[in-house]
Amino acid sequence: MNDLAINTSTSATASSELVGLVVKGMFRGPVSPELQLVIDAGDAVAKGPMVMPTPAGISAAGALVRLPEGSDEEKAVNDFLHAFLPVNRRLRELCTAWQCRPDGSANDHSDAQYDARIRDQLDDIHTDVSKMLRRAGKQSADLLAYRDQLNVALERFDGGDTASLTSPLTDGYHTVWMWLHQHVLMMLGVTRAEDEALEEKLVAGSAE
């Protein structure tokens, strides 16, 4: 067991930093004292202006957030994942449509009607995921917090920062969505391969 895991009772903030780092995949910016503890424990490594989790850190973060098997919260989050994955496919397709026209050319956003149709689809997706988060949030406060973050990201998009929808460099809608997705997988101990296979199964089932 690494030093950070041993000392979580005296370093809850450092543990939270580790989980946040693994959920987001990386951090760019000044290193806080708590994040430095994560680095010193060997759970993250600083490379220039970026901090990234190590394999040990990814494993430790997973252990910190893994829900007790058979608990009410695990069931609620598992139900959320099954409802979420078909909507996740819809968001991926929407992001592709936002970046590229049906003929494969880049979307230069000169066609207001085309962009408006995509925005309407985003509204439908946001409504669906908000309902799912509200329902799952009765058992998991961690999930409910993402509803607020997605609301802020949508307001940012509607406020004119349209690039934030798909840009990985901002806390935009798709970025927050990916954090939510990653956090759910960690809570359930589900691998990416298992997640992708489940999504294919659920999407195929909904198309029948």
PDB file of C-alpha atoms in Angstrom:
ATOM      1  CA  MET A   1       0.000   0.000   0.000  1.00  0.00           C
ATOM      2  CA  ASN A   2       1.381   3.449  -0.879  1.00  0.00           C
ATOM      3  CA  ASP A   3       2.043   6.214   1.606  1.00  0.00           C
ATOM      4  CA  LEU A   4      -0.981   8.246   0.519  1.00  0.00           C
ATOM      5  CA  ALA A   5      -3.366   5.372   1.110  1.00  0.00           C
ATOM      6  CA  ILE A   6      -1.864   4.800   4.561  1.00  0.00           C
ATOM      7  CA  ASN A   7      -2.374   8.408   5.559  1.00  0.00           C
ATOM      8  CA  THR A   8      -5.801   9.121   4.078  1.00  0.00           C
ATOM      9  CA  SER A   9      -7.253   9.820   7.524  1.00  0.00           C
ATOM     10  CA  THR A  10      -4.885  12.762   7.909  1.00  0.00           C
ATOM     11  CA  SER A  11      -4.851  13.751   4.243  1.00  0.00           C
ATOM     12  CA  ALA A  12      -8.425  13.617   2.979  1.00  0.00           C
ATOM     13  CA  THR A  13      -7.772  16.614   0.749  1.00  0.00           C
ATOM     14  CA  ALA A  14      -4.806  14.886  -0.869  1.00  0.00           C
ATOM     15  CA  SER A  15      -6.992  11.846  -1.499  1.00  0.00           C
ATOM     16  CA  SER A  16      -9.590  14.101  -3.105  1.00  0.00           C
ATOM     17  CA  GLU A  17      -6.848  15.647  -5.257  1.00  0.00           C
ATOM     18  CA  LEU A  18      -5.778  12.183  -6.384  1.00  0.00           C
ATOM     19  CA  VAL A  19      -9.306  11.139  -7.317  1.00  0.00           C
ATOM     20  CA  GLY A  20      -9.854  14.397  -9.203  1.00  0.00           C
ATOM     21  CA  LEU A  21      -6.571  13.958 -11.054  1.00  0.00           C
ATOM     22  CA  VAL A  22      -7.437  10.435 -12.165  1.00  0.00           C
ATOM     23  CA  VAL A  23     -10.971  11.441 -13.162  1.00  0.00           C
ATOM     24  CA  LYS A  24      -9.614  14.286 -15.305  1.00  0.00           C
ATOM     25  CA  GLY A  25      -6.570  12.412 -16.569  1.00  0.00           C
ATOM     26  CA  MET A  26      -4.178  15.295 -16.037  1.00  0.00           C
ATOM     27  CA  PHE A  27      -3.768  18.681 -14.400  1.00  0.00           C
ATOM     28  CA  ARG A  28      -2.102  21.784 -15.780  1.00  0.00           C
ATOM     29  CA  GLY A  29      -1.243  24.661 -13.464  1.00  0.00           C
ATOM     30  CA  PRO A  30       0.388  25.490 -10.138  1.00  0.00           C
ATOM     31  CA  VAL A  31       0.865  22.479  -7.878  1.00  0.00           C
ATOM     32  CA  SER A  32      -0.978  22.819  -4.568  1.00  0.00           C
ATOM     33  CA  PRO A  33       0.509  21.412  -1.336  1.00  0.00           C
ATOM     34  CA  GLU A  34      -2.109  18.646  -1.438  1.00  0.00           C
ATOM     35  CA  LEU A  35      -1.241  17.716  -5.013  1.00  0.00           C
ATOM     36  CA  GLN A  36       2.434  17.744  -4.061  1.00  0.00           C
ATOM     37  CA  LEU A  37       1.623  15.089  -1.449  1.00  0.00           C
ATOM     38  CA  VAL A  38       0.142  12.972  -4.225  1.00  0.00           C
ATOM     39  CA  ILE A  39       3.321  13.401  -6.274  1.00  0.00           C
ATOM     40  CA  ASP A  40       5.565  12.648  -3.299  1.00  0.00           C
ATOM     41  CA  ALA A  41       3.605   9.447  -2.621  1.00  0.00           C
ATOM     42  CA  GLY A  42       4.364   8.247  -6.145  1.00  0.00           C
ATOM     43  CA  ASP A  43       0.740   8.479  -7.236  1.00  0.00           C
ATOM     44  CA  ALA A  44       1.399  11.226  -9.781  1.00  0.00           C
ATOM     45  CA  VAL A  45       4.303  12.610 -11.759  1.00  0.00           C
ATOM     46  CA  ALA A  46       4.990  16.194 -12.820  1.00  0.00           C
ATOM     47  CA  LYS A  47       6.162  16.695 -16.393  1.00  0.00           C
ATOM     48  CA  GLY A  48       6.756  20.345 -17.103  1.00  0.00           C
ATOM     49  CA  PRO A  49       3.512  22.241 -16.463  1.00  0.00           C
ATOM     50  CA  MET A  50       1.454  19.038 -16.342  1.00  0.00           C
ATOM     51  CA  VAL A  51       0.770  16.519 -13.599  1.00  0.00           C
ATOM     52  CA  MET A  52      -0.408  13.037 -14.559  1.00  0.00           C
ATOM     53  CA  PRO A  53      -1.381  10.042 -12.439  1.00  0.00           C
ATOM     54  CA  THR A  54       0.893   7.020 -12.291  1.00  0.00           C
ATOM     55  CA  PRO A  55      -0.432   3.458 -12.565  1.00  0.00           C
ATOM     56  CA  ALA A  56      -0.162   3.239  -8.769  1.00  0.00           C
ATOM     57  CA  GLY A  57      -2.176   6.441  -8.443  1.00  0.00           C
ATOM     58  CA  ILE A  58      -4.873   5.189 -10.787  1.00  0.00           C
ATOM     59  CA  SER A  59      -5.165   2.014  -8.737  1.00  0.00           C
ATOM     60  CA  ALA A  60      -5.248   3.933  -5.442  1.00  0.00           C
ATOM     61  CA  ALA A  61      -7.923   6.340  -6.695  1.00  0.00           C
ATOM     62  CA  GLY A  62     -10.040   3.431  -7.867  1.00  0.00           C
ATOM     63  CA  ALA A  63      -9.847   1.866  -4.419  1.00  0.00           C
ATOM     64  CA  LEU A  64     -10.816   5.160  -2.782  1.00  0.00           C
ATOM     65  CA  VAL A  65     -14.046   5.590  -4.755  1.00  0.00           C
ATOM     66  CA  ARG A  66     -15.064   1.964  -5.399  1.00  0.00           C
ATOM     67  CA  LEU A  67     -18.555   1.488  -4.029  1.00  0.00           C
ATOM     68  CA  PRO A  68     -19.311  -1.393  -1.654  1.00  0.00           C
ATOM     69  CA  GLU A  69     -20.540  -4.354  -3.667  1.00  0.00           C
ATOM     70  CA  GLY A  70     -24.268  -4.857  -3.284  1.00  0.00           C
ATOM     71  CA  SER A  71     -24.863  -1.455  -1.686  1.00  0.00           C
ATOM     72  CA  ASP A  72     -27.809   0.759  -2.601  1.00  0.00           C
ATOM     73  CA  GLU A  73     -25.409   3.333  -4.006  1.00  0.00           C
ATOM     74  CA  GLU A  74     -23.693   0.772  -6.228  1.00  0.00           C
ATOM     75  CA  LYS A  75     -27.069  -0.344  -7.593  1.00  0.00           C
ATOM     76  CA  ALA A  76     -28.094   3.264  -8.276  1.00  0.00           C
ATOM     77  CA  VAL A  77     -24.822   4.039 -10.058  1.00  0.00           C
ATOM     78  CA  ASN A  78     -24.970   0.796 -12.042  1.00  0.00           C
ATOM     79  CA  ASP A  79     -28.525   1.630 -13.131  1.00  0.00           C
ATOM     80  CA  PHE A  80     -27.276   5.081 -14.103  1.00  0.00           C
ATOM     81  CA  LEU A  81     -24.494   3.615 -16.255  1.00  0.00           C
ATOM     82  CA  HIS A  82     -26.934   1.406 -18.153  1.00  0.00           C
ATOM     83  CA  ALA A  83     -29.194   4.387 -18.874  1.00  0.00           C
ATOM     84  CA  PHE A  84     -26.239   6.684 -19.585  1.00  0.00           C
ATOM     85  CA  LEU A  85     -24.361   4.683 -22.208  1.00  0.00           C
ATOM     86  CA  PRO A  86     -26.913   4.963 -25.053  1.00  0.00           C
ATOM     87  CA  VAL A  87     -27.069   8.717 -24.378  1.00  0.00           C
ATOM     88  CA  ASN A  88     -23.274   8.773 -24.356  1.00  0.00           C
ATOM     89  CA  ARG A  89     -23.351   7.439 -27.914  1.00  0.00           C
ATOM     90  CA  ARG A  90     -25.753  10.207 -28.891  1.00  0.00           C
ATOM     91  CA  LEU A  91     -23.429  12.859 -27.458  1.00  0.00           C
ATOM     92  CA  ARG A  92     -20.426  11.457 -29.323  1.00  0.00           C
ATOM     93  CA  GLU A  93     -22.368  11.559 -32.572  1.00  0.00           C
ATOM     94  CA  LEU A  94     -23.513  15.105 -31.802  1.00  0.00           C
ATOM     95  CA  CYS A  95     -19.938  16.269 -31.161  1.00  0.00           C
ATOM     96  CA  THR A  96     -18.868  14.753 -34.470  1.00  0.00           C
ATOM     97  CA  ALA A  97     -21.720  16.568 -36.232  1.00  0.00           C
ATOM     98  CA  TRP A  98     -20.708  19.824 -34.528  1.00  0.00           C
ATOM     99  CA  GLN A  99     -17.184  19.497 -35.888  1.00  0.00           C
ATOM    100  CA  CYS A 100     -17.924  17.984 -39.314  1.00  0.00           C
ATOM    101  CA  ARG A 101     -20.686  18.327 -41.878  1.00  0.00           C
ATOM    102  CA  PRO A 102     -22.441  15.194 -43.214  1.00  0.00           C
ATOM    103  CA  ASP A 103     -20.213  15.332 -46.323  1.00  0.00           C
ATOM    104  CA  GLY A 104     -17.090  15.130 -44.153  1.00  0.00           C
ATOM    105  CA  SER A 105     -16.084  18.764 -44.511  1.00  0.00           C
ATOM    106  CA  ALA A 106     -15.298  20.849 -41.446  1.00  0.00           C
ATOM    107  CA  ASN A 107     -18.239  22.692 -39.931  1.00  0.00           C
ATOM    108  CA  ASP A 108     -17.326  26.361 -40.261  1.00  0.00           C
ATOM    109  CA  HIS A 109     -20.553  27.303 -38.424  1.00  0.00           C
ATOM    110  CA  SER A 110     -21.746  29.493 -41.284  1.00  0.00           C
ATOM    111  CA  ASP A 111     -25.019  27.535 -41.490  1.00  0.00           C
ATOM    112  CA  ALA A 112     -27.055  28.807 -38.551  1.00  0.00           C
ATOM    113  CA  GLN A 113     -29.887  26.330 -39.164  1.00  0.00           C
ATOM    114  CA  TYR A 114     -27.509  23.360 -39.093  1.00  0.00           C
ATOM    115  CA  ASP A 115     -25.969  24.540 -35.819  1.00  0.00           C
ATOM    116  CA  ALA A 116     -29.411  25.234 -34.342  1.00  0.00           C
ATOM    117  CA  ARG A 117     -30.508  21.653 -35.039  1.00  0.00           C
ATOM    118  CA  ILE A 118     -27.452  20.369 -33.215  1.00  0.00           C
ATOM    119  CA  ARG A 119     -28.159  22.712 -30.315  1.00  0.00           C
ATOM    120  CA  ASP A 120     -31.709  21.332 -30.098  1.00  0.00           C
ATOM    121  CA  GLN A 121     -30.309  17.798 -29.975  1.00  0.00           C
ATOM    122  CA  LEU A 122     -27.938  18.867 -27.200  1.00  0.00           C
ATOM    123  CA  ASP A 123     -30.922  20.158 -25.256  1.00  0.00           C
ATOM    124  CA  ASP A 124     -32.577  16.740 -25.510  1.00  0.00           C
ATOM    125  CA  ILE A 125     -29.404  15.002 -24.354  1.00  0.00           C
ATOM    126  CA  HIS A 126     -28.955  17.426 -21.472  1.00  0.00           C
ATOM    127  CA  THR A 127     -32.541  16.933 -20.343  1.00  0.00           C
ATOM    128  CA  ASP A 128     -32.139  13.155 -20.411  1.00  0.00           C
ATOM    129  CA  VAL A 129     -28.856  13.051 -18.497  1.00  0.00           C
ATOM    130  CA  SER A 130     -30.083  15.619 -15.964  1.00  0.00           C
ATOM    131  CA  LYS A 131     -33.048  13.380 -15.120  1.00  0.00           C
ATOM    132  CA  MET A 132     -30.726  10.380 -14.762  1.00  0.00           C
ATOM    133  CA  LEU A 133     -28.361  12.309 -12.507  1.00  0.00           C
ATOM    134  CA  ARG A 134     -31.198  13.595 -10.351  1.00  0.00           C
ATOM    135  CA  ARG A 135     -32.496  10.060  -9.898  1.00  0.00           C
ATOM    136  CA  ALA A 136     -29.077   8.518  -9.189  1.00  0.00           C
ATOM    137  CA  GLY A 137     -28.142  11.494  -7.041  1.00  0.00           C
ATOM    138  CA  LYS A 138     -30.624  10.390  -4.397  1.00  0.00           C
ATOM    139  CA  GLN A 139     -28.085   7.693  -3.544  1.00  0.00           C
ATOM    140  CA  SER A 140     -24.857   9.293  -4.808  1.00  0.00           C
ATOM    141  CA  ALA A 141     -24.030  12.925  -4.079  1.00  0.00           C
ATOM    142  CA  ASP A 142     -20.926  12.598  -6.269  1.00  0.00           C
ATOM    143  CA  LEU A 143     -23.108  12.089  -9.337  1.00  0.00           C
ATOM    144  CA  LEU A 144     -25.486  14.896  -8.461  1.00  0.00           C
ATOM    145  CA  ALA A 145     -22.560  17.336  -8.440  1.00  0.00           C
ATOM    146  CA  TYR A 146     -21.957  16.651 -12.137  1.00  0.00           C
ATOM    147  CA  ARG A 147     -25.444  17.889 -12.993  1.00  0.00           C
ATOM    148  CA  ASP A 148     -24.457  21.340 -11.759  1.00  0.00           C
ATOM    149  CA  GLN A 149     -21.190  21.227 -13.708  1.00  0.00           C
ATOM    150  CA  LEU A 150     -23.005  20.259 -16.905  1.00  0.00           C
ATOM    151  CA  ASN A 151     -25.495  23.093 -16.370  1.00  0.00           C
ATOM    152  CA  VAL A 152     -22.616  25.572 -16.067  1.00  0.00           C
ATOM    153  CA  ALA A 153     -20.951  24.159 -19.186  1.00  0.00           C
ATOM    154  CA  LEU A 154     -24.191  24.444 -21.175  1.00  0.00           C
ATOM    155  CA  GLU A 155     -24.657  28.045 -20.040  1.00  0.00           C
ATOM    156  CA  ARG A 156     -21.099  28.751 -21.143  1.00  0.00           C
ATOM    157  CA  PHE A 157     -21.836  27.304 -24.573  1.00  0.00           C
ATOM    158  CA  ASP A 158     -25.041  29.330 -24.890  1.00  0.00           C
ATOM    159  CA  GLY A 159     -23.153  32.413 -23.728  1.00  0.00           C
ATOM    160  CA  GLY A 160     -21.097  32.346 -26.909  1.00  0.00           C
ATOM    161  CA  ASP A 161     -18.170  30.060 -26.087  1.00  0.00           C
ATOM    162  CA  THR A 162     -19.254  27.541 -28.704  1.00  0.00           C
ATOM    163  CA  ALA A 163     -15.753  26.081 -29.054  1.00  0.00           C
ATOM    164  CA  SER A 164     -16.020  24.832 -25.484  1.00  0.00           C
ATOM    165  CA  LEU A 165     -18.529  22.161 -26.513  1.00  0.00           C
ATOM    166  CA  THR A 166     -15.802  19.863 -27.828  1.00  0.00           C
ATOM    167  CA  SER A 167     -12.520  21.539 -26.849  1.00  0.00           C
ATOM    168  CA  PRO A 168     -10.378  19.393 -24.516  1.00  0.00           C
ATOM    169  CA  LEU A 169      -8.654  22.554 -23.287  1.00  0.00           C
ATOM    170  CA  THR A 170     -11.667  23.920 -21.412  1.00  0.00           C
ATOM    171  CA  ASP A 171     -14.151  22.702 -18.810  1.00  0.00           C
ATOM    172  CA  GLY A 172     -16.701  22.501 -21.601  1.00  0.00           C
ATOM    173  CA  TYR A 173     -19.689  20.211 -21.960  1.00  0.00           C
ATOM    174  CA  HIS A 174     -17.963  17.210 -23.493  1.00  0.00           C
ATOM    175  CA  THR A 175     -15.036  17.508 -21.083  1.00  0.00           C
ATOM    176  CA  VAL A 176     -17.295  17.490 -18.004  1.00  0.00           C
ATOM    177  CA  TRP A 177     -19.252  14.620 -19.564  1.00  0.00           C
ATOM    178  CA  MET A 178     -16.051  12.587 -19.885  1.00  0.00           C
ATOM    179  CA  TRP A 179     -15.178  13.277 -16.232  1.00  0.00           C
ATOM    180  CA  LEU A 180     -18.608  12.029 -15.217  1.00  0.00           C
ATOM    181  CA  HIS A 181     -18.189   8.903 -17.314  1.00  0.00           C
ATOM    182  CA  GLN A 182     -14.741   8.148 -15.887  1.00  0.00           C
ATOM    183  CA  HIS A 183     -15.893   8.708 -12.305  1.00  0.00           C
ATOM    184  CA  VAL A 184     -18.799   6.291 -12.776  1.00  0.00           C
ATOM    185  CA  LEU A 185     -16.483   3.594 -14.132  1.00  0.00           C
ATOM    186  CA  MET A 186     -14.166   4.046 -11.149  1.00  0.00           C
ATOM    187  CA  MET A 187     -17.057   3.842  -8.699  1.00  0.00           C
ATOM    188  CA  LEU A 188     -18.154   0.538 -10.216  1.00  0.00           C
ATOM    189  CA  GLY A 189     -14.722  -0.907 -10.975  1.00  0.00           C
ATOM    190  CA  VAL A 190     -15.626  -1.233 -14.661  1.00  0.00           C
ATOM    191  CA  THR A 191     -12.827  -1.240 -17.244  1.00  0.00           C
ATOM    192  CA  ARG A 192     -12.973   0.763 -20.462  1.00  0.00           C
ATOM    193  CA  ALA A 193     -13.156  -2.446 -22.488  1.00  0.00           C
ATOM    194  CA  GLU A 194     -16.106  -3.679 -20.420  1.00  0.00           C
ATOM    195  CA  ASP A 195     -17.747  -0.275 -20.744  1.00  0.00           C
ATOM    196  CA  GLU A 196     -17.382  -0.188 -24.529  1.00  0.00           C
ATOM    197  CA  ALA A 197     -18.775  -3.705 -24.867  1.00  0.00           C
ATOM    198  CA  LEU A 198     -21.747  -2.813 -22.672  1.00  0.00           C
ATOM    199  CA  GLU A 199     -22.435   0.332 -24.691  1.00  0.00           C
ATOM    200  CA  GLU A 200     -22.448  -1.655 -27.934  1.00  0.00           C
ATOM    201  CA  LYS A 201     -24.857  -4.162 -26.401  1.00  0.00           C
ATOM    202  CA  LEU A 202     -27.207  -1.489 -25.052  1.00  0.00           C
ATOM    203  CA  VAL A 203     -27.202   0.562 -28.263  1.00  0.00           C
ATOM    204  CA  ALA A 204     -27.844  -2.544 -30.362  1.00  0.00           C
ATOM    205  CA  GLY A 205     -30.684  -3.530 -28.051  1.00  0.00           C
ATOM    206  CA  SER A 206     -32.324  -0.120 -28.266  1.00  0.00           C
ATOM    207  CA  ALA A 207     -32.175  -0.262 -32.072  1.00  0.00           C
ATOM    208  CA  GLU A 208     -34.060  -3.570 -32.270  1.00  0.00           C
TER     209      GLU A 208
END
